[in-house]
XYZ file of C-alpha atoms in Angstrom:
416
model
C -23.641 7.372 -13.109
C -22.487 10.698 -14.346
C -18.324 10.543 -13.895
C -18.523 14.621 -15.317
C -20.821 15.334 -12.620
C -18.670 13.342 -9.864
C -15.699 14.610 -11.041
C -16.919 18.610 -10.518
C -18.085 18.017 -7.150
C -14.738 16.948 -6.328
C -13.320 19.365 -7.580
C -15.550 21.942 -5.573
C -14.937 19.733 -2.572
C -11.242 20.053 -2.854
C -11.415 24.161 -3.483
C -13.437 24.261 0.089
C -11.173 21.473 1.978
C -7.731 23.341 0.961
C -8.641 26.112 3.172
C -9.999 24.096 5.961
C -8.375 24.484 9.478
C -6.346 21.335 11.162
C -9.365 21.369 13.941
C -12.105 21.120 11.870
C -10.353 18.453 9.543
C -9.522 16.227 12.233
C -13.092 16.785 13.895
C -14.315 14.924 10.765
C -11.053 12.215 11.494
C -13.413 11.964 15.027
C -16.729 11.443 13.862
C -15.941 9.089 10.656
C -14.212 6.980 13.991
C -17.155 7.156 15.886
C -19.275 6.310 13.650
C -17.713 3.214 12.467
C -17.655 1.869 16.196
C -21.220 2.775 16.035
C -22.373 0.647 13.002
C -20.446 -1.838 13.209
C -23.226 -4.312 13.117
C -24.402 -2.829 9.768
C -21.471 -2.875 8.468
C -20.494 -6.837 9.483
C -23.549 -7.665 8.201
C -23.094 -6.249 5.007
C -19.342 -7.506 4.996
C -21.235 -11.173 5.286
C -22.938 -10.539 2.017
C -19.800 -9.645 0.761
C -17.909 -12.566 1.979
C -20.819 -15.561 1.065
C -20.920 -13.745 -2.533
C -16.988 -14.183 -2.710
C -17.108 -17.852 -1.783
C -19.837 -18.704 -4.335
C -17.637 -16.850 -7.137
C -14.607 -19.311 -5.765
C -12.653 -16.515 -4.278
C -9.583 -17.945 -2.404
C -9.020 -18.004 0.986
C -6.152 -15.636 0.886
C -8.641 -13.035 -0.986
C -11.609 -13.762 1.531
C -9.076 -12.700 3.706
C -8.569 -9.681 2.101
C -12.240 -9.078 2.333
C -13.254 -9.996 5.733
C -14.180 -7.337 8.178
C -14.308 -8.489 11.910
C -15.048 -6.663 14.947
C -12.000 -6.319 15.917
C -10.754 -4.952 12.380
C -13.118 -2.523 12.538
C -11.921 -1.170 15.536
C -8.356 -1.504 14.250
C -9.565 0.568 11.351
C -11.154 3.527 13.604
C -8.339 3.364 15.789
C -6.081 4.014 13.015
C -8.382 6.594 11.889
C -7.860 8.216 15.238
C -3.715 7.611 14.901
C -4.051 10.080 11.960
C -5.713 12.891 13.587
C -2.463 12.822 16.007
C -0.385 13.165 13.297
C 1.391 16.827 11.744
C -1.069 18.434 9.211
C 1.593 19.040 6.130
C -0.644 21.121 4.524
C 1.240 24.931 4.593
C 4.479 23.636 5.770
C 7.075 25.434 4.499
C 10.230 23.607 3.341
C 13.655 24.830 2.256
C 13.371 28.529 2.790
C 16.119 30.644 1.844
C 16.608 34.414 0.725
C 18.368 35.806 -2.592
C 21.096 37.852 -3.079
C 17.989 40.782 -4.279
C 16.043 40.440 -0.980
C 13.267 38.234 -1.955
C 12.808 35.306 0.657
C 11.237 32.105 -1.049
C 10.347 28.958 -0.051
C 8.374 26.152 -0.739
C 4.589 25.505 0.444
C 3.402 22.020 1.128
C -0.155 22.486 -0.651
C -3.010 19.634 -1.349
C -3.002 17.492 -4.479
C -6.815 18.084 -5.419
C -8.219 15.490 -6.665
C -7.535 11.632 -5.748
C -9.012 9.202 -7.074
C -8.446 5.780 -6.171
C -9.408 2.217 -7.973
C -8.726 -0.448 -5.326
C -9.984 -4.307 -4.994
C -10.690 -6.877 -2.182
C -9.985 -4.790 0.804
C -12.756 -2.362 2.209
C -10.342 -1.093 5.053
C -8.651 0.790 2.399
C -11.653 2.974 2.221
C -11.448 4.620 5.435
C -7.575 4.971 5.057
C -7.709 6.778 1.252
C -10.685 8.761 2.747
C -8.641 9.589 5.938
C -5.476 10.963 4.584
C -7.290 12.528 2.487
C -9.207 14.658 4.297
C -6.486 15.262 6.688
C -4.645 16.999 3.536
C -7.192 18.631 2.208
C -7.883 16.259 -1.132
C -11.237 15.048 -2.421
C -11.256 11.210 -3.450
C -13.372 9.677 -5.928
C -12.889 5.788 -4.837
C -14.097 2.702 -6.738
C -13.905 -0.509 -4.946
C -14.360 -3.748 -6.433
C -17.619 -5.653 -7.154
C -16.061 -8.006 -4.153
C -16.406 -5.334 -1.612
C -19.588 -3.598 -3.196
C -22.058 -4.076 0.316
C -19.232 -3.573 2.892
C -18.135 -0.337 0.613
C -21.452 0.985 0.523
C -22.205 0.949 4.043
C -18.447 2.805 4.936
C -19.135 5.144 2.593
C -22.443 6.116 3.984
C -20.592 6.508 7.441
C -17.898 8.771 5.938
C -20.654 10.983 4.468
C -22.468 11.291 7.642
C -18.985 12.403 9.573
C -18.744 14.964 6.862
C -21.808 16.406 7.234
C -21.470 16.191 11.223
C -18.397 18.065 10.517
C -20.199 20.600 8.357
C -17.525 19.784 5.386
C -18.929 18.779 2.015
C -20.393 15.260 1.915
C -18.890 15.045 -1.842
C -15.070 15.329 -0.259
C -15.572 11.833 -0.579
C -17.520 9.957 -3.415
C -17.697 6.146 -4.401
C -18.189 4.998 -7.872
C -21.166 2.595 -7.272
C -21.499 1.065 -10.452
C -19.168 -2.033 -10.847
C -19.025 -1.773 -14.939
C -15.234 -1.461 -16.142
C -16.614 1.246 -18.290
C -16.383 4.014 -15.652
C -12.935 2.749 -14.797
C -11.831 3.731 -18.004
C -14.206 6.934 -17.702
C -12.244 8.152 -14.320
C -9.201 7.427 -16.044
C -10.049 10.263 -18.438
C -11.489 12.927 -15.867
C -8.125 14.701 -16.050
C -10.106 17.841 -15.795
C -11.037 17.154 -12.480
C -8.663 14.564 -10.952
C -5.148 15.170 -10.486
C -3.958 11.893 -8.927
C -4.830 8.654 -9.935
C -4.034 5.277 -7.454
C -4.674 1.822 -8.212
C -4.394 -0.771 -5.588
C -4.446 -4.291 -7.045
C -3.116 -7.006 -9.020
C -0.179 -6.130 -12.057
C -3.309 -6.354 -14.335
C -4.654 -3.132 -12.780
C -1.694 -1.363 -12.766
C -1.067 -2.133 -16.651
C -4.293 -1.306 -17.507
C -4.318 2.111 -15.502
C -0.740 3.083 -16.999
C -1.644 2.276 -20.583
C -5.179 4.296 -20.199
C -4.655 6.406 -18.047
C -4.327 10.870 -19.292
C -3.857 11.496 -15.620
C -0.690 10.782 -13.372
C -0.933 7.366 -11.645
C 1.276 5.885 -8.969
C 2.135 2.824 -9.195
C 2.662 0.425 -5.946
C 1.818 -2.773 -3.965
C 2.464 -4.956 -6.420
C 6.032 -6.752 -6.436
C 7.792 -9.964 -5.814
C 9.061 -9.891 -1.819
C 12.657 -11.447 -1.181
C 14.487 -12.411 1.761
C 18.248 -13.573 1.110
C 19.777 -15.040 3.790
C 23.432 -14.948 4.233
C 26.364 -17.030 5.236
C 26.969 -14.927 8.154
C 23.261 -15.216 9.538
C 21.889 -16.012 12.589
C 20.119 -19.058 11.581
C 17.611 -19.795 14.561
C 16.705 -15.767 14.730
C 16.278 -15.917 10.829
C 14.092 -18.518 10.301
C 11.752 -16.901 13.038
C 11.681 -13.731 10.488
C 11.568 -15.743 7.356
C 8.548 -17.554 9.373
C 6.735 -13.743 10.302
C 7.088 -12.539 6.893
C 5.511 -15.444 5.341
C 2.416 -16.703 7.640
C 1.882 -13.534 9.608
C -0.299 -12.209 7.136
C 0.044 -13.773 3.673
C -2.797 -11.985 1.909
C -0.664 -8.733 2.236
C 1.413 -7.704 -0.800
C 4.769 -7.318 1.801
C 4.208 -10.855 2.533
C 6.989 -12.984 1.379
C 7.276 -14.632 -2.154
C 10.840 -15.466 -2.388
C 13.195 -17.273 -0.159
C 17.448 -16.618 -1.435
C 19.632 -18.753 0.600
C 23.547 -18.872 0.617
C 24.441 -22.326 -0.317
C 26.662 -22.444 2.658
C 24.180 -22.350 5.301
C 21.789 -23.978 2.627
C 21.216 -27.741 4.429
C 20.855 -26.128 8.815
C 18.581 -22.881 7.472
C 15.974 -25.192 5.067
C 16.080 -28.400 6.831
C 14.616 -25.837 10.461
C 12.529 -23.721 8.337
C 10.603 -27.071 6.257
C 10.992 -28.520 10.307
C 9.025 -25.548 11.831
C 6.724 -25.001 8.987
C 5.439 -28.696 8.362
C 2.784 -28.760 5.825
C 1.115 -24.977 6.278
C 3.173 -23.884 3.532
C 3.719 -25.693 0.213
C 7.472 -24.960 -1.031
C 7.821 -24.035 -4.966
C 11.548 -25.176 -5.158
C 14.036 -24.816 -7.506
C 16.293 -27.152 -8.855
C 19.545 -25.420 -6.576
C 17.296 -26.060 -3.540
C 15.864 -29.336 -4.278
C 18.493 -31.839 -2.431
C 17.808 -29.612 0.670
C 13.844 -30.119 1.023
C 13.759 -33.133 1.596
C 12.313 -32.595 4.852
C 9.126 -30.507 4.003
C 5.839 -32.607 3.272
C 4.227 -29.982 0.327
C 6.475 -28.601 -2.135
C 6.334 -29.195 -6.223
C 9.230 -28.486 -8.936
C 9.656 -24.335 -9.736
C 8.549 -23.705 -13.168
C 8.792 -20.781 -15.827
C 7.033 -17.862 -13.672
C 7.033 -18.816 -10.554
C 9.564 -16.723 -9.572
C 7.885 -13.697 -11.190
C 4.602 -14.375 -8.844
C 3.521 -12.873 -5.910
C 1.715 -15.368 -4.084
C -0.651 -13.702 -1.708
C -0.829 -17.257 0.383
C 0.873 -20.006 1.824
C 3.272 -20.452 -0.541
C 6.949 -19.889 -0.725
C 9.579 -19.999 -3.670
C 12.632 -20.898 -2.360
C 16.367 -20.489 -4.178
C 19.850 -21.859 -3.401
C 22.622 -18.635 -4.199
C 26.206 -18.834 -4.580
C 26.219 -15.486 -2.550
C 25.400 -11.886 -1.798
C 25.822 -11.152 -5.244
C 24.020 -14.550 -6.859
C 20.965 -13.226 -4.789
C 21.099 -9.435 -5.991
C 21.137 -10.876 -9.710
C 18.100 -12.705 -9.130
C 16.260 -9.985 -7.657
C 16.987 -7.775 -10.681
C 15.563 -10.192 -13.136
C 12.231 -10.648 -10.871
C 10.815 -7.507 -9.953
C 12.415 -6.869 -6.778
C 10.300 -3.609 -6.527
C 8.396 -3.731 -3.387
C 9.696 -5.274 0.058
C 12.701 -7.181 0.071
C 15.042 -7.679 3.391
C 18.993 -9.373 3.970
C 19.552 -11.623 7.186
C 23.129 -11.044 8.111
C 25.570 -10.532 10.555
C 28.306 -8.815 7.672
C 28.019 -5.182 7.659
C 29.277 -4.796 4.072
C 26.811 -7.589 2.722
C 24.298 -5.464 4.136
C 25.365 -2.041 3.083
C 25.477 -3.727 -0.382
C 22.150 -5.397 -0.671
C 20.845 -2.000 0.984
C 22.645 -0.441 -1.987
C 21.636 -2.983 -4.927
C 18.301 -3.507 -4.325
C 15.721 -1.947 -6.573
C 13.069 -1.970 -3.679
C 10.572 0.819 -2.505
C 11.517 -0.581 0.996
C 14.822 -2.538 2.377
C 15.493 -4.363 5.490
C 18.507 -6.047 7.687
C 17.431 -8.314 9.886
C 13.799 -7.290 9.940
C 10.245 -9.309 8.230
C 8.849 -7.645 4.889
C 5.519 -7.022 6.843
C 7.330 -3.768 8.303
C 6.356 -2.211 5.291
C 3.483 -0.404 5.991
C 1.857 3.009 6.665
C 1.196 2.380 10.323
C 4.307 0.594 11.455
C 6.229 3.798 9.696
C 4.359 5.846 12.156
C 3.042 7.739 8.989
C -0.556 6.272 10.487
C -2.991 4.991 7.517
C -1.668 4.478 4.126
C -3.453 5.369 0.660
C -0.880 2.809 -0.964
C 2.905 1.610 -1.609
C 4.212 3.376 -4.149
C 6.763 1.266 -5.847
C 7.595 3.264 -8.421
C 10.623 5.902 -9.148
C 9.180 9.449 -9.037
C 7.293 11.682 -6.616
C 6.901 8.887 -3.481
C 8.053 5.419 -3.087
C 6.879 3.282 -0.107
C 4.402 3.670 1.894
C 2.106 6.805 1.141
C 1.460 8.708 3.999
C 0.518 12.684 4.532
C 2.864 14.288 3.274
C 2.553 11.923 -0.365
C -0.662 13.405 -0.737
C 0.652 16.891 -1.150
C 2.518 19.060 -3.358
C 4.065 22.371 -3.261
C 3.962 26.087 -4.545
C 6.893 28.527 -4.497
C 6.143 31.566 -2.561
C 8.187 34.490 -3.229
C 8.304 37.417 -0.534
C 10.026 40.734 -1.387
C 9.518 44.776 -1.343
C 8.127 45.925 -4.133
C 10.752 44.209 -6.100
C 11.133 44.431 -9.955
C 13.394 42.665 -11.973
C 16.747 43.968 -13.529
């Protein structure tokens, strides 16, 4: 594959799609919806490929998870597709507008990124979301999936470009990197004539490698160790049902829960309910604090160096005994307490201080890790979780996909 030649179509792509109207960008939202409803036998069938592939490579079940498309994911994916065309168009927004003292009026205009490109793994849904929000604000994506999704991407790809050209936009708004070499990862990470965003959606691996490689801006998210503390003043019954949610409600997701911080004084009534309620779907990585408490769950094994610093993506659950509010925020700043990461509590100051102290893209009270995503922000799809410091942090909807220009408006004005 030619990356140069990829990389200028996008570019041209992007030049067409910043001047295209709201109606005629969420037409194409319509007919990349329709048309996954309408092949969605192809595309199961080539999602089967994908998934008997994965379980001869060994693939676990949490990543076949990852992987699987069903009918009724599919039309959770379209109707999500759908949720974005109700959604605000940013694009020429103008934001904090506000005149000078010499007449001019400025302000600033929400304007598209450009060029996206996006290096994602086990999850083909995340095609039609990047590809969505995309369009919607007028950026081009170059997207390379992983060999694991290769058939499944294929075939969604092929039913984004025929929306396109339904919509009479250019088919090469939206490309895929077909090839599965590594080589034209590092290739796209160079394009920084023609890309102006990179995303990578995967393990801390990806992320490393993308940072250290990378001459174009990359945002870095979904990747982080999830904690839920729970405090002395907790409900206990009402937490454990959250504690349960954020764990098993979907465990392949990266806002799933890794880490479990009790307060030692509630220690023996939350643990001995929560090993009661969970049985043996779990298995419990305990620590040496929690270990007199567990006696009641029927798979757990010793904590060892690192597990603490994992993020499980299954049914498995480190679990910590803390002196307090405080003992819980120190462990959270020594293991990457960057992405979801929520306080059970009936003390409003213990709140407002974990809400204060955590280094997390997202932060809850009483409420599961799982909240934090695009859709259940209302932001519809999301092209990732930033969990990083600068330019957007959380879930990336719409308006993370732009930028802005000054525009200056005067009267013939010349400077002094």
């Amino acid at each position: 594959m030619d990356l140069i030649k990829i990389g200028k179509a996008a570019k041209e792509s992007a030049f067409q799609l910043a001047t295209t109207s709201t109606a005629q960008k969420n037409k194409a939202l319509r007919l990349i919806a329709d048309e996954l409803e309408q092949n969605a036998a192809t595309i199961l069938t080539a999602n089967e490929k994908d998934i008997q592939l994965g379980r001869q490579a060994g693939l676990t079940e949490a990543l076949l998870d990852r992987l699987l498309l069903t009918q009724e994911r599919i039309t959770a994916i379209a109707n999500d597709v759908r949720n974005v065309i109700s959604l605000k168009d940013p694009v020429g927004a103008e934001i904090d507008s506000y005149v000078l003292e010499n007449g001019m009026s400025l302000c600033k205009r929400r304007v598209p990124l450009g060029v996206v490109g996006v290096i994602y793994e086990a999850r083909p849904n995340v095609t039609i979301d990047i590809a969505a929000l995309c369009l919607k604000t007028g950026n081009a994506s170059i997207l390379r999936g992983g060999k694991e999704t290769f058939f499944s991407n294929m075939e969604l790809v092929k039913v984004i470009q025929a929306a396109l050209k339904k919509a009479e936009l250019p088919i090469d708004a939206v490309q895929y990197i077909e090839k599965p070499d590594r080589e034209y990862v590092a290739q796209l990470l160079k394009l920084d004539q023609y890309v102006d965003m990179i995303i990578p959606r995967g393990g801390a691996g990806l992320h490393k490698m993308c940072q250290e490689n990378s001459t174009i801006p990359v945002i870095i998210g979904g990747f982080g160790i999830s904690h839920i503390y729970i405090d002395d003043s907790a409900d206990i019954k009402r937490s454990v049902d959250v504690v349960i949610n954020s764990k098993i409600q979907r465990p392949s997701a990266c806002n799933s829960l890794d880490t479990l911080l009790v307060n030692e004084q509630v220690a023996a009534e939350f643990l001995s309910e929560l090993a009661g309620k969970l049985k043996d779907s779990v298995e419990f990585v305990v620590d040496e604090s929690a270990k007199s408490y567990m006696t009641e769950a029927e798979k757990q094994r010793p904590a060892v160096d690192g597990d603490f610093d994992t993020e499980w993506l299954g049914y498995v659950l480190g679990v910590k005994v803390v002196t307090d509010v405080f003992g819980a925020i120190e462990h959270m700043r020594v293991h990457n307490a960057s992405h979801s990461d929520a306080i059970m509590t009936n003390d409003l100051n213990h709140a407002e201080l974990f809400i204060n102290s955590a280094g997390s893209a997202a932060v809850y009270v009483n409420a599961s890790t799982r909240f934090t995503d695009g859709a259940q922000f209302g932001l519809g799809a999301e092209v990732a979780v930033s969990t990083q410091k600068l330019h957007a942090r959380g879930p990336m909807g719409l308006e993370e996909l732009t930028s802005y220009k000054w525009v200056g408006r005067a009267d013939y004005l010349v400077r002094s």
